[in-house]
Amino acid sequence: MDALPLAAAIAHLKQHKDQHHWSLRELFASDTQRAETFSASAAGIYLDFSKNLLRKETLELLLQYTETAGLKKQIQALFAGESINNTEHRPALHTALRFQGTPKSEHEQAVADCRTQMARFVEHIHNGSWTGFTGKPIRHVVNIGIGGSDLGPRMVCEALCPWHKPELSVHFVANVDGADLSDTIARLPADETLFIVASKSFSTLETRQNALAARHWMLEAGCPENALEKHFVAVSSNIVAAQDFGIAAQNIFPMWDWVGGRYSLWSAIGLPIALACGFDVYSDLLAGAHAMDTHFAEAPFEQNLPILMALIHFWYRQCWGAGSLAVLPYAQRLAKFPAWLQQLDMESLGKSVDREGHALNYPSGAVIWGAEGSNGQHSFHQLLHQGTDMIPADFVAIKEPTSELAEQHKWLLACCLSQSQALLQGKSLAEARKELEASGHTHKEVHRLAPHKVIPGNRPSNTLVVDKLDPYHLGSLLALYEHKVFTFGCLLDINPFDQWGVELGKVLGNAVYDAIEGEIPAEWDGSTANLLKLLLK
Ligand code: F6P
C-alpha cells in the first residue's frame, strides 16, 4: 500500500473526530440499543465495545479503510502461507499449528507428526516409563527458554492450573540471572528432573547459559554423561546446534522457520503445557484457537472480533494520541496474560518503517501494560481514572467462577464492571460539589476539595466476556489477540513478523561480555565504559 491512502484515511478519521462532540454518557443516553449494536461474539467470547468513543459512522470509516489497506487479501495471504514476513522471506503459519482434522498441506503434515512425537513423549513421562539416571520416573520438568519460548507456555500453565497432573511439577527458567535457575533447581532432585531446552534458534544467550548450567548441575549430581539424554530434551528449528549441545536426535522436537517465536506456544514449545495438563488439554487449547482462526478468516469484518478490536485501537492510536493500552484480566490465573501480550504486541508492532522500508509519519505500536484485576485497582487504576492521559483499556471477565468460592466470583465481576463503568461515567465538578455539600462540608471546603474529586470519565474500554477459563476458551482468547495484532500491523502497513530491534542488543551484549573478560574498547561511549569499570571494581 502506498502511504497516501493511509495518510488520507487518518486525515479523514481526524476530521470526523473534530466534527463531533464525544461524550460516552450522551452516546448511551441517546441510544438505548448501543450495548447490543456495539457488540459481537465468537468462539465462546463476547466483545462489548460499546464503551468506546465510537459512532456508527466512525466504524463505517474504519471499515472502509480496511478495504484501502487490502486487509482481506492480507488475511488470505496469512492463511495461505504466502511469504508475508517480507524481510525474512517467510510465511507466518501459526494457524497451521492448530489445524483440526486430517492434514491438508505439507506444513500440517509436519505438525501432525510433531504432535504424535509429543503425545508419545508425554505418555512416557506420565506413565513412568521414561526414567532418570537412577531408574526413578520423572517428577519435575524445567523449561529453559525465553521470550516466545517461555512466556506463552508459562502463562498457559498458570492459567490452567486446575488441569495439572498432581504427579508432575512444571517450572520455568528464563533469566540469565543465575538466581532464576538456582532458586528453581534448589528444590528439585536431579535424578527425577527433566529439562526442556526450548529455543527456536538454539543460539539465545540466556537459554544457552542456563542450559549449560543445568547440564553441569546434572553431572555434579551424579548423572553419568551417557545418561544425560534421559534428562534433556529440546525444542528447536536448529537441530544441529541442539545436537552439538549434546541432545540426542530422537529427543529433539522440531520447530520451523515459518513459526515466529511469539506465536510458538501452539508448537512443541507448548510441550510444558502438555506435560503439566495432559495432551488432551493441549489439544483443546489448539481447538479453541482454531475456532477463533475460522472466525477471523470467515466472519464479516463488522462482526469480526480481532478486526473490530484492531480498528478501535487504531482509531485511538492515530486520532486520540493514545500511547498505551491497559490490559486488565479479571482472573488471578491470567496474571501473566499481560506479559505474554506485551511480547506479542510490542515485538510485532514496535516498528518505524513500513513494509517497503519508508519511515512512518504516523505512530506504530503502543505500550501494552496491565495486571490482573482486582489487584490493579489498588495501585495503577488511579492514573487510569484521574491521570491526564486517556488510556484505553481491555477488561477481560470470566463468566463461570474459577473456584468453588462462588461468592467471591460475584465480587470479582462487580469489581470488573464497576471499573469500566467508573471510567465511562467519571464525576463532574457539579457532582463532586453536590456530594461534598451533602456530607456537610462548608462552602469553603467544598470549593477547595471539589476539583480534587473530579474524575474526567469518558475514558474508553472494551469488555471481553469469556465463557469459561478452560483450555478451549483460553486458546480462543489468545488467538483473538494474535489476529488483532496482525490486523493492526496490516492497518499500519508494517511487517509484524520480524524483530530486528532485538538483534542489536544481542550483538552488543556479546561485545560487552568480551570487554568484561578483556579490554574496554577505546571507541565506546564514556558512560558504558565507566559503568563497566565500576561494576568490575
Ligand atoms: O529476544 C527476541 C526473541 O528473538 C524472540 O522473538 C524469541 O521469542 C526469543 O528471542 C527467544 O528466541 P529463541 O526461541 O530462538 O531462543
Coordinates of C-alpha atoms and ligand atoms in Angstrom, one line a residue:
M1 CA 0.0 0.0 0.0
D2 CA 1.4 3.4 -0.8
A3 CA 1.5 6.0 2.1
L4 CA -1.2 8.2 0.6
P5 CA -4.3 6.0 1.3
L6 CA -3.2 5.6 4.9
A7 CA -2.4 9.2 5.4
A8 CA -5.7 10.1 3.7
A9 CA -7.6 7.7 5.9
I10 CA -6.0 9.1 9.1
A11 CA -6.8 12.6 8.0
H12 CA -10.4 11.6 7.3
L13 CA -10.7 10.0 10.6
K14 CA -9.3 13.0 12.4
Q15 CA -11.7 15.3 10.6
H16 CA -14.5 13.0 11.7
K17 CA -13.3 13.3 15.3
D18 CA -13.1 17.1 15.1
Q19 CA -16.6 17.3 13.7
H20 CA -18.3 15.7 16.8
H21 CA -18.7 16.2 20.4
W22 CA -17.6 12.9 22.1
S23 CA -19.5 12.0 25.3
L24 CA -19.9 8.4 26.3
R25 CA -22.7 9.4 28.7
E26 CA -24.6 11.1 25.9
L27 CA -24.0 8.4 23.4
F28 CA -25.6 5.9 25.8
A29 CA -28.4 8.3 26.7
S30 CA -29.3 8.8 23.1
D31 CA -29.3 5.2 22.1
T32 CA -30.8 2.5 24.2
Q33 CA -29.6 -0.2 21.9
R34 CA -26.0 0.9 22.0
A35 CA -24.8 -2.1 24.0
E36 CA -26.4 -4.5 21.6
T37 CA -25.3 -2.6 18.4
F38 CA -21.7 -2.4 19.5
S39 CA -21.1 -6.0 20.5
A40 CA -20.2 -9.2 18.8
S41 CA -19.3 -12.7 19.8
A42 CA -17.3 -15.8 18.6
A43 CA -15.8 -19.0 19.9
G44 CA -17.1 -18.5 23.4
I45 CA -16.1 -14.9 23.7
Y46 CA -18.4 -11.9 23.8
L47 CA -17.0 -8.5 23.0
D48 CA -18.8 -5.4 24.3
F49 CA -17.2 -2.4 22.6
S50 CA -20.0 0.0 23.3
K51 CA -18.0 1.9 26.0
N52 CA -15.8 3.3 23.2
L53 CA -15.7 6.8 21.7
L54 CA -17.3 5.4 18.6
R55 CA -20.3 6.3 16.4
K56 CA -21.7 4.1 13.7
E57 CA -20.1 6.5 11.1
T58 CA -16.7 6.0 12.9
L59 CA -17.0 2.3 12.4
E60 CA -18.0 2.7 8.8
L61 CA -15.0 4.9 8.1
L62 CA -12.7 2.4 9.8
L63 CA -14.2 -0.5 7.9
Q64 CA -13.8 1.5 4.7
Y65 CA -10.1 1.8 5.5
T66 CA -9.8 -2.0 5.7
E67 CA -10.6 -2.0 2.0
T68 CA -7.9 0.5 1.2
A69 CA -5.5 -1.4 3.4
G70 CA -6.2 -4.6 1.5
L71 CA -7.0 -6.4 4.7
K72 CA -9.0 -9.2 3.1
K73 CA -6.1 -10.1 0.8
Q74 CA -3.6 -10.0 3.7
I75 CA -5.7 -12.3 5.8
Q76 CA -6.0 -14.7 2.8
A77 CA -2.2 -14.5 2.4
L78 CA -1.6 -15.2 6.0
F79 CA -3.7 -18.4 6.0
A80 CA -2.4 -19.5 2.5
G81 CA 1.1 -19.4 3.8
E82 CA 2.4 -16.7 1.5
S83 CA 5.7 -15.1 2.3
I84 CA 4.2 -12.2 4.3
N85 CA 7.2 -11.8 6.5
N86 CA 8.9 -9.9 3.7
T87 CA 12.1 -9.1 5.5
E88 CA 12.8 -12.7 6.3
H89 CA 11.1 -14.1 3.3
R90 CA 8.9 -16.5 5.2
P91 CA 5.3 -17.3 5.8
A92 CA 3.8 -16.8 9.3
L93 CA 1.9 -20.1 9.6
H94 CA 1.0 -20.2 13.3
T95 CA -2.6 -21.0 12.2
A96 CA -1.3 -24.3 10.7
L97 CA -0.1 -25.3 14.2
R98 CA -3.7 -25.6 15.3
F99 CA -5.2 -27.2 12.3
Q100 CA -8.0 -29.8 13.1
G101 CA -8.9 -33.0 11.2
T102 CA -6.6 -34.6 8.7
P103 CA -3.6 -32.7 7.4
K104 CA -4.1 -30.9 4.1
S105 CA -0.7 -29.5 3.4
E106 CA 3.0 -30.3 3.9
H107 CA 3.0 -27.9 6.9
E108 CA 0.1 -29.6 8.5
Q109 CA 1.6 -33.0 8.0
A110 CA 4.8 -31.8 9.7
V111 CA 2.7 -30.5 12.6
A112 CA 0.7 -33.8 12.8
D113 CA 4.0 -35.8 13.0
C114 CA 5.3 -33.5 15.7
R115 CA 2.0 -33.9 17.7
T116 CA 2.5 -37.7 17.5
Q117 CA 6.0 -37.3 18.8
M118 CA 4.8 -35.0 21.6
A119 CA 1.9 -37.3 22.6
R120 CA 4.2 -40.3 22.8
F121 CA 6.7 -38.5 24.9
V122 CA 4.0 -37.1 27.3
E123 CA 2.6 -40.6 27.7
H124 CA 6.1 -42.0 28.6
I125 CA 6.6 -39.3 31.2
H126 CA 3.1 -39.7 32.7
N127 CA 3.2 -43.5 32.8
G128 CA 6.6 -43.5 34.4
S129 CA 8.3 -45.5 31.6
W130 CA 10.7 -42.6 31.0
T131 CA 13.1 -42.8 33.9
G132 CA 16.1 -40.7 35.1
F133 CA 19.6 -41.9 35.7
T134 CA 18.8 -43.7 38.9
G135 CA 15.8 -45.5 37.3
K136 CA 13.2 -43.3 39.0
P137 CA 10.4 -41.8 37.0
I138 CA 10.5 -38.1 36.1
R139 CA 8.5 -35.9 38.6
H140 CA 9.8 -32.4 37.8
V141 CA 10.1 -30.6 34.5
V142 CA 12.1 -27.4 34.0
N143 CA 11.5 -25.4 30.8
I144 CA 14.6 -23.4 29.9
G145 CA 13.6 -20.7 27.3
I146 CA 13.0 -17.0 27.0
G147 CA 10.6 -14.7 25.1
G148 CA 8.3 -16.7 23.0
S149 CA 9.9 -19.9 24.2
D150 CA 8.8 -19.1 27.7
L151 CA 6.0 -16.5 28.1
G152 CA 3.3 -18.5 26.3
P153 CA 3.7 -21.9 27.9
R154 CA 4.4 -20.3 31.3
M155 CA 1.2 -18.2 31.1
V156 CA -1.0 -21.1 29.9
C157 CA 0.4 -23.5 32.5
E158 CA -0.5 -21.0 35.2
A159 CA -4.0 -20.3 33.7
L160 CA -4.8 -24.0 33.5
C161 CA -3.6 -25.0 37.0
P162 CA -6.8 -26.9 37.8
W163 CA -5.9 -29.3 35.0
H164 CA -2.4 -30.0 36.3
K165 CA -1.4 -33.6 36.9
P166 CA -0.5 -33.8 40.6
E167 CA 2.3 -36.3 40.0
L168 CA 4.4 -33.8 37.9
S169 CA 5.6 -30.3 38.7
V170 CA 6.5 -27.9 35.8
H171 CA 8.8 -25.0 36.3
F172 CA 10.1 -22.2 34.0
V173 CA 13.5 -20.6 33.9
A174 CA 14.2 -17.7 31.6
N175 CA 16.5 -15.1 33.1
V176 CA 20.3 -15.3 32.6
D177 CA 20.4 -14.1 36.3
G178 CA 21.7 -17.3 37.8
A179 CA 19.2 -16.9 40.7
D180 CA 16.4 -17.9 38.4
L181 CA 17.9 -21.4 37.7
S182 CA 19.5 -21.9 41.1
D183 CA 16.4 -21.0 43.1
T184 CA 14.3 -23.3 40.9
I185 CA 16.6 -26.4 41.0
A186 CA 17.4 -26.0 44.6
R187 CA 14.1 -27.6 45.4
L188 CA 14.5 -30.4 42.9
P189 CA 16.0 -33.9 43.0
A190 CA 18.3 -34.1 39.9
D191 CA 17.5 -37.8 39.2
E192 CA 13.8 -37.0 38.9
T193 CA 14.2 -33.8 36.9
L194 CA 13.9 -33.3 33.1
F195 CA 15.0 -30.1 31.3
I196 CA 13.4 -28.9 28.1
V197 CA 15.7 -26.6 26.3
A198 CA 13.3 -24.5 24.3
S199 CA 14.9 -22.3 21.7
K200 CA 13.8 -21.8 18.1
S201 CA 17.3 -20.6 17.2
F202 CA 19.2 -22.5 19.8
S203 CA 21.6 -19.6 20.0
T204 CA 19.9 -17.3 22.5
L205 CA 22.4 -16.3 25.1
E206 CA 20.1 -16.7 28.2
T207 CA 18.9 -20.1 27.2
R208 CA 22.3 -21.4 26.3
Q209 CA 23.8 -20.2 29.6
N210 CA 21.0 -21.7 31.7
A211 CA 21.1 -25.0 29.7
L212 CA 24.9 -25.3 30.2
A213 CA 24.5 -24.6 34.0
A214 CA 21.7 -27.2 34.2
R215 CA 23.9 -29.7 32.4
H216 CA 26.7 -29.0 34.9
W217 CA 24.3 -29.4 37.8
M218 CA 23.0 -32.7 36.5
L219 CA 26.6 -34.1 36.1
E220 CA 27.6 -32.8 39.6
A221 CA 24.5 -34.6 41.0
G222 CA 26.0 -37.9 39.7
C223 CA 24.3 -38.3 36.3
P224 CA 26.7 -40.2 34.0
E225 CA 27.5 -38.4 30.8
N226 CA 25.8 -41.2 28.8
A227 CA 22.6 -40.8 30.8
L228 CA 22.2 -37.1 30.1
E229 CA 19.8 -37.9 27.3
K230 CA 17.3 -39.1 29.9
H231 CA 17.3 -35.5 31.4
F232 CA 17.5 -33.2 28.4
V233 CA 15.1 -32.8 25.5
A234 CA 15.0 -29.8 23.2
V235 CA 12.5 -27.9 21.0
S236 CA 14.3 -26.1 18.2
S237 CA 14.5 -25.5 14.5
N238 CA 18.3 -25.7 14.8
I239 CA 18.7 -29.4 15.1
V240 CA 22.4 -29.3 14.5
A241 CA 23.0 -26.8 17.3
A242 CA 20.8 -28.8 19.7
Q243 CA 22.7 -32.0 18.8
D244 CA 26.1 -30.2 19.3
F245 CA 24.9 -29.2 22.7
G246 CA 24.5 -33.0 23.4
I247 CA 20.8 -33.6 23.0
A248 CA 20.0 -36.9 21.4
A249 CA 18.4 -36.6 17.9
Q250 CA 15.3 -38.5 19.0
N251 CA 14.8 -36.1 21.9
I252 CA 14.6 -33.0 19.7
F253 CA 11.1 -31.7 18.9
P254 CA 11.0 -29.7 15.6
M255 CA 10.1 -26.1 15.1
W256 CA 10.1 -24.4 11.7
D257 CA 11.1 -21.0 10.4
W258 CA 7.5 -20.4 9.4
V259 CA 6.6 -20.0 13.0
G260 CA 7.5 -16.8 14.8
G261 CA 8.9 -17.2 18.4
R262 CA 6.0 -15.1 19.8
Y263 CA 3.5 -17.3 18.0
S264 CA 5.1 -20.6 19.0
L265 CA 3.2 -21.8 22.1
W266 CA 1.0 -23.9 19.7
S267 CA 4.0 -25.8 18.5
A268 CA 6.2 -28.2 20.6
I269 CA 7.1 -25.0 22.5
G270 CA 3.8 -25.9 24.2
L271 CA 5.3 -29.2 25.5
P272 CA 5.3 -28.0 29.1
I273 CA 1.6 -27.4 28.8
A274 CA 1.0 -31.0 27.5
L275 CA 3.2 -32.3 30.3
A276 CA 1.6 -30.3 33.0
C277 CA -2.0 -30.9 31.9
G278 CA -2.1 -33.8 29.5
F279 CA -2.1 -34.0 25.7
D280 CA -5.9 -33.8 25.6
V281 CA -5.8 -30.4 27.3
Y282 CA -3.2 -29.2 24.9
S283 CA -5.4 -30.4 22.0
D284 CA -8.4 -28.5 23.4
L285 CA -6.3 -25.4 23.6
L286 CA -5.4 -25.8 19.9
A287 CA -9.1 -26.4 19.1
G288 CA -10.1 -23.2 20.7
A289 CA -7.5 -21.3 18.8
H290 CA -8.6 -22.9 15.6
A291 CA -12.2 -21.8 16.3
M292 CA -11.0 -18.2 16.5
D293 CA -8.9 -18.7 13.3
T294 CA -12.0 -19.8 11.5
H295 CA -14.0 -16.8 12.8
F296 CA -11.2 -14.4 11.8
A297 CA -10.9 -15.9 8.3
E298 CA -14.6 -16.1 7.6
A299 CA -16.7 -13.6 9.7
P300 CA -17.8 -10.3 8.1
F301 CA -15.5 -7.6 9.2
E302 CA -18.2 -5.7 11.1
Q303 CA -18.7 -8.8 13.4
N304 CA -15.1 -9.9 13.4
L305 CA -13.7 -9.7 16.9
P306 CA -10.0 -9.3 16.1
I307 CA -10.7 -6.8 13.4
L308 CA -13.0 -4.7 15.5
M309 CA -10.5 -4.6 18.3
A310 CA -7.7 -3.6 16.0
L311 CA -9.8 -0.9 14.3
I312 CA -10.8 0.6 17.6
H313 CA -7.2 0.6 18.9
F314 CA -6.0 2.1 15.6
W315 CA -8.6 4.9 16.0
Y316 CA -7.2 5.8 19.4
R317 CA -3.6 5.4 18.4
Q318 CA -3.9 7.6 15.3
C319 CA -6.5 10.1 16.2
W320 CA -6.6 10.4 20.0
G321 CA -2.9 10.2 20.8
A322 CA -3.3 7.1 23.0
G323 CA 0.2 5.9 23.6
S324 CA -0.7 2.9 25.7
L325 CA -3.3 0.2 26.2
A326 CA -4.1 -1.3 29.6
V327 CA -5.0 -5.0 29.6
L328 CA -6.9 -6.0 32.7
P329 CA -7.8 -9.6 33.0
Y330 CA -10.1 -10.1 36.0
A331 CA -8.8 -13.6 36.7
Q332 CA -5.9 -14.4 39.0
R333 CA -4.9 -17.3 36.8
L334 CA -4.4 -14.8 33.9
A335 CA -1.9 -12.8 35.9
K336 CA 0.8 -13.5 33.2
F337 CA -1.5 -12.7 30.3
P338 CA -0.3 -9.0 30.0
A339 CA 3.3 -10.1 29.9
W340 CA 2.6 -12.6 27.1
L341 CA 0.7 -9.9 25.2
Q342 CA 3.5 -7.4 25.7
Q343 CA 5.8 -9.6 23.6
L344 CA 3.2 -10.4 21.1
D345 CA 2.1 -6.9 20.5
M346 CA 5.2 -4.8 21.2
E347 CA 7.7 -7.1 19.3
S348 CA 5.3 -7.2 16.4
L349 CA 4.2 -3.5 16.2
G350 CA 7.3 -1.7 17.5
K351 CA 8.5 -0.6 14.1
S352 CA 9.4 2.7 12.5
V353 CA 9.3 1.8 8.8
D354 CA 6.6 0.4 6.5
R355 CA 6.8 -2.8 4.6
E356 CA 8.8 -1.1 1.9
G357 CA 11.3 0.5 4.3
H358 CA 9.9 4.0 4.2
A359 CA 9.9 5.9 7.5
L360 CA 6.5 6.1 9.2
N361 CA 5.0 9.5 9.6
Y362 CA 2.3 8.1 12.0
P363 CA 2.6 6.3 15.3
S364 CA 3.1 2.5 15.2
G365 CA 2.6 0.1 18.2
A366 CA 1.5 1.4 21.6
V367 CA 2.8 0.4 25.0
I368 CA 0.9 -2.6 26.3
W369 CA 0.7 -3.0 30.1
G370 CA -1.6 -4.2 32.8
A371 CA -2.1 -6.7 35.6
E372 CA -4.7 -8.9 37.0
G373 CA -7.9 -7.4 38.4
S374 CA -8.9 -6.6 41.1
N375 CA -5.3 -6.0 42.3
G376 CA -4.6 -3.2 39.9
Q377 CA -7.5 -1.2 41.2
H378 CA -5.4 -0.6 44.4
S379 CA -2.4 0.6 42.5
F380 CA -2.3 2.0 39.0
H381 CA -6.0 2.4 38.3
Q382 CA -5.8 5.8 39.9
L383 CA -3.9 7.0 36.9
L384 CA -6.5 5.5 34.5
H385 CA -9.2 7.4 36.3
Q386 CA -7.7 10.8 37.1
G387 CA -4.3 11.0 35.2
T388 CA -4.0 13.4 32.3
D389 CA -3.6 10.7 29.6
M390 CA -6.5 8.9 28.1
I391 CA -5.6 5.2 28.2
P392 CA -8.0 2.8 26.6
A393 CA -8.4 -0.4 28.5
D394 CA -9.4 -4.0 27.7
F395 CA -11.2 -5.7 30.5
V396 CA -11.4 -9.5 30.4
A397 CA -14.1 -11.1 32.6
I398 CA -14.7 -14.8 33.0
K399 CA -18.3 -15.8 33.2
E400 CA -18.1 -19.1 35.1
P401 CA -16.5 -19.0 38.6
T402 CA -12.9 -20.1 38.5
S403 CA -13.0 -21.5 42.0
E404 CA -15.6 -23.0 44.4
L405 CA -15.8 -19.7 46.2
A406 CA -18.7 -18.5 44.1
E407 CA -19.5 -15.6 46.3
Q408 CA -16.0 -14.1 45.6
H409 CA -16.6 -14.5 41.9
K410 CA -19.6 -12.2 42.2
W411 CA -17.4 -9.7 43.8
L412 CA -14.7 -10.1 41.2
L413 CA -17.3 -9.4 38.4
A414 CA -18.6 -6.5 40.4
C415 CA -15.1 -5.0 40.6
C416 CA -14.6 -5.5 36.8
L417 CA -17.8 -4.0 35.7
S418 CA -17.7 -1.1 38.1
Q419 CA -14.2 -0.1 36.9
S420 CA -15.3 0.2 33.3
Q421 CA -18.4 2.0 34.4
A422 CA -16.4 4.4 36.5
L423 CA -14.1 5.1 33.5
L424 CA -17.1 5.8 31.4
Q425 CA -19.1 8.0 33.9
G426 CA -16.4 9.8 35.8
K427 CA -17.6 12.5 38.2
S428 CA -18.2 16.1 37.1
L429 CA -17.4 19.2 39.2
A430 CA -21.1 19.7 39.9
E431 CA -21.5 16.1 41.0
A432 CA -18.4 16.4 43.2
R433 CA -19.7 19.7 44.8
K434 CA -23.1 18.2 45.4
E435 CA -21.5 15.1 47.1
L436 CA -19.4 17.3 49.4
E437 CA -22.3 19.6 50.3
A438 CA -24.4 16.5 51.1
S439 CA -21.8 15.3 53.5
G440 CA -21.9 18.6 55.4
H441 CA -18.7 20.4 54.2
T442 CA -18.5 24.1 54.5
H443 CA -18.8 26.2 51.4
K444 CA -15.1 27.0 51.5
E445 CA -14.2 23.3 51.9
V446 CA -16.5 22.3 49.0
H447 CA -14.8 24.9 46.8
R448 CA -11.3 23.7 47.8
L449 CA -11.9 19.9 47.6
A450 CA -14.2 19.6 44.7
P451 CA -11.5 19.9 41.9
H452 CA -9.6 17.0 43.5
K453 CA -12.7 14.8 43.4
V454 CA -13.4 15.4 39.7
I455 CA -13.0 12.3 37.6
P456 CA -12.9 13.1 33.9
G457 CA -14.7 10.0 32.8
N458 CA -15.3 9.5 29.1
R459 CA -12.5 7.0 29.1
P460 CA -13.0 4.1 26.7
S461 CA -12.8 0.4 27.3
N462 CA -13.6 -2.9 25.7
T463 CA -15.0 -5.7 27.8
L464 CA -14.4 -9.3 26.8
V465 CA -16.5 -11.9 28.5
V466 CA -15.0 -15.3 28.2
D467 CA -17.5 -18.2 28.9
K468 CA -15.0 -20.2 31.0
L469 CA -11.3 -20.2 31.8
D470 CA -10.7 -23.7 30.3
P471 CA -8.3 -24.8 27.6
Y472 CA -10.6 -24.3 24.7
H473 CA -11.6 -20.7 25.6
L474 CA -8.1 -19.8 26.6
G475 CA -7.0 -20.9 23.1
S476 CA -9.7 -18.8 21.6
L477 CA -8.7 -15.7 23.7
L478 CA -5.0 -15.9 22.8
A479 CA -5.7 -16.4 19.0
L480 CA -8.1 -13.4 19.2
Y481 CA -5.2 -11.2 20.3
E482 CA -2.8 -12.7 17.8
H483 CA -5.2 -11.8 15.0
K484 CA -5.8 -8.4 16.5
V485 CA -2.1 -7.7 16.4
F486 CA -1.8 -9.0 12.8
T487 CA -4.7 -6.8 11.7
F488 CA -3.1 -3.8 13.4
G489 CA 0.1 -4.5 11.5
C490 CA -1.8 -4.6 8.2
L491 CA -3.6 -1.3 9.1
L492 CA -0.2 0.3 9.8
D493 CA 1.3 -1.3 6.7
I494 CA 4.2 -2.7 8.6
N495 CA 5.7 -6.2 8.8
P496 CA 4.6 -7.5 12.2
F497 CA 6.6 -10.7 12.0
D498 CA 10.2 -9.5 12.3
Q499 CA 12.1 -8.1 15.3
W500 CA 15.4 -6.6 14.1
G501 CA 15.4 -4.2 17.0
V502 CA 16.1 -7.0 19.4
E503 CA 19.1 -8.2 17.5
L504 CA 21.3 -5.1 18.1
G505 CA 21.1 -5.6 21.9
K506 CA 22.1 -9.3 21.4
V507 CA 25.2 -8.3 19.4
L508 CA 26.2 -5.6 21.8
G509 CA 25.6 -7.9 24.7
N510 CA 28.3 -10.2 23.3
A511 CA 30.7 -7.3 22.8
V512 CA 30.2 -6.1 26.4
Y513 CA 30.8 -9.6 27.7
D514 CA 34.1 -9.7 25.7
A515 CA 35.0 -6.4 27.4
I516 CA 34.3 -7.9 30.8
E517 CA 36.7 -10.7 30.0
G518 CA 39.3 -8.5 28.2
E519 CA 39.7 -4.8 27.2
I520 CA 37.2 -2.0 27.1
P521 CA 37.4 -0.7 23.5
A522 CA 38.6 3.0 23.3
E523 CA 35.8 4.0 21.0
W524 CA 33.0 3.1 23.5
D525 CA 30.8 5.9 24.9
G526 CA 32.1 7.2 28.2
S527 CA 29.0 6.1 30.2
T528 CA 29.2 2.4 29.3
A529 CA 32.9 2.3 29.8
N530 CA 32.7 4.0 33.2
L531 CA 29.8 1.8 34.4
L532 CA 31.7 -1.3 33.4
K533 CA 34.8 -0.2 35.3
L534 CA 32.6 0.5 38.3
L535 CA 30.9 -2.9 38.1
L536 CA 34.3 -4.7 37.7
K537 CA 36.0 -2.9 40.6
Ligands
F6P1 O1 14.6 -11.7 22.0 C1 13.7 -11.8 21.0 C2 13.5 -13.2 20.5 O2 14.1 -13.3 19.3 C3 12.0 -13.6 20.5 O3 11.4 -13.2 19.3 C4 12.0 -15.0 20.7 O4 10.8 -15.5 21.2 C5 13.1 -15.1 21.8 O5 14.1 -14.2 21.4 C6 13.7 -16.4 22.1 O6 14.3 -16.9 20.9 P1 14.7 -18.5 20.8 O7 13.4 -19.3 20.9 O8 15.3 -18.6 19.4 O9 15.6 -18.8 21.9

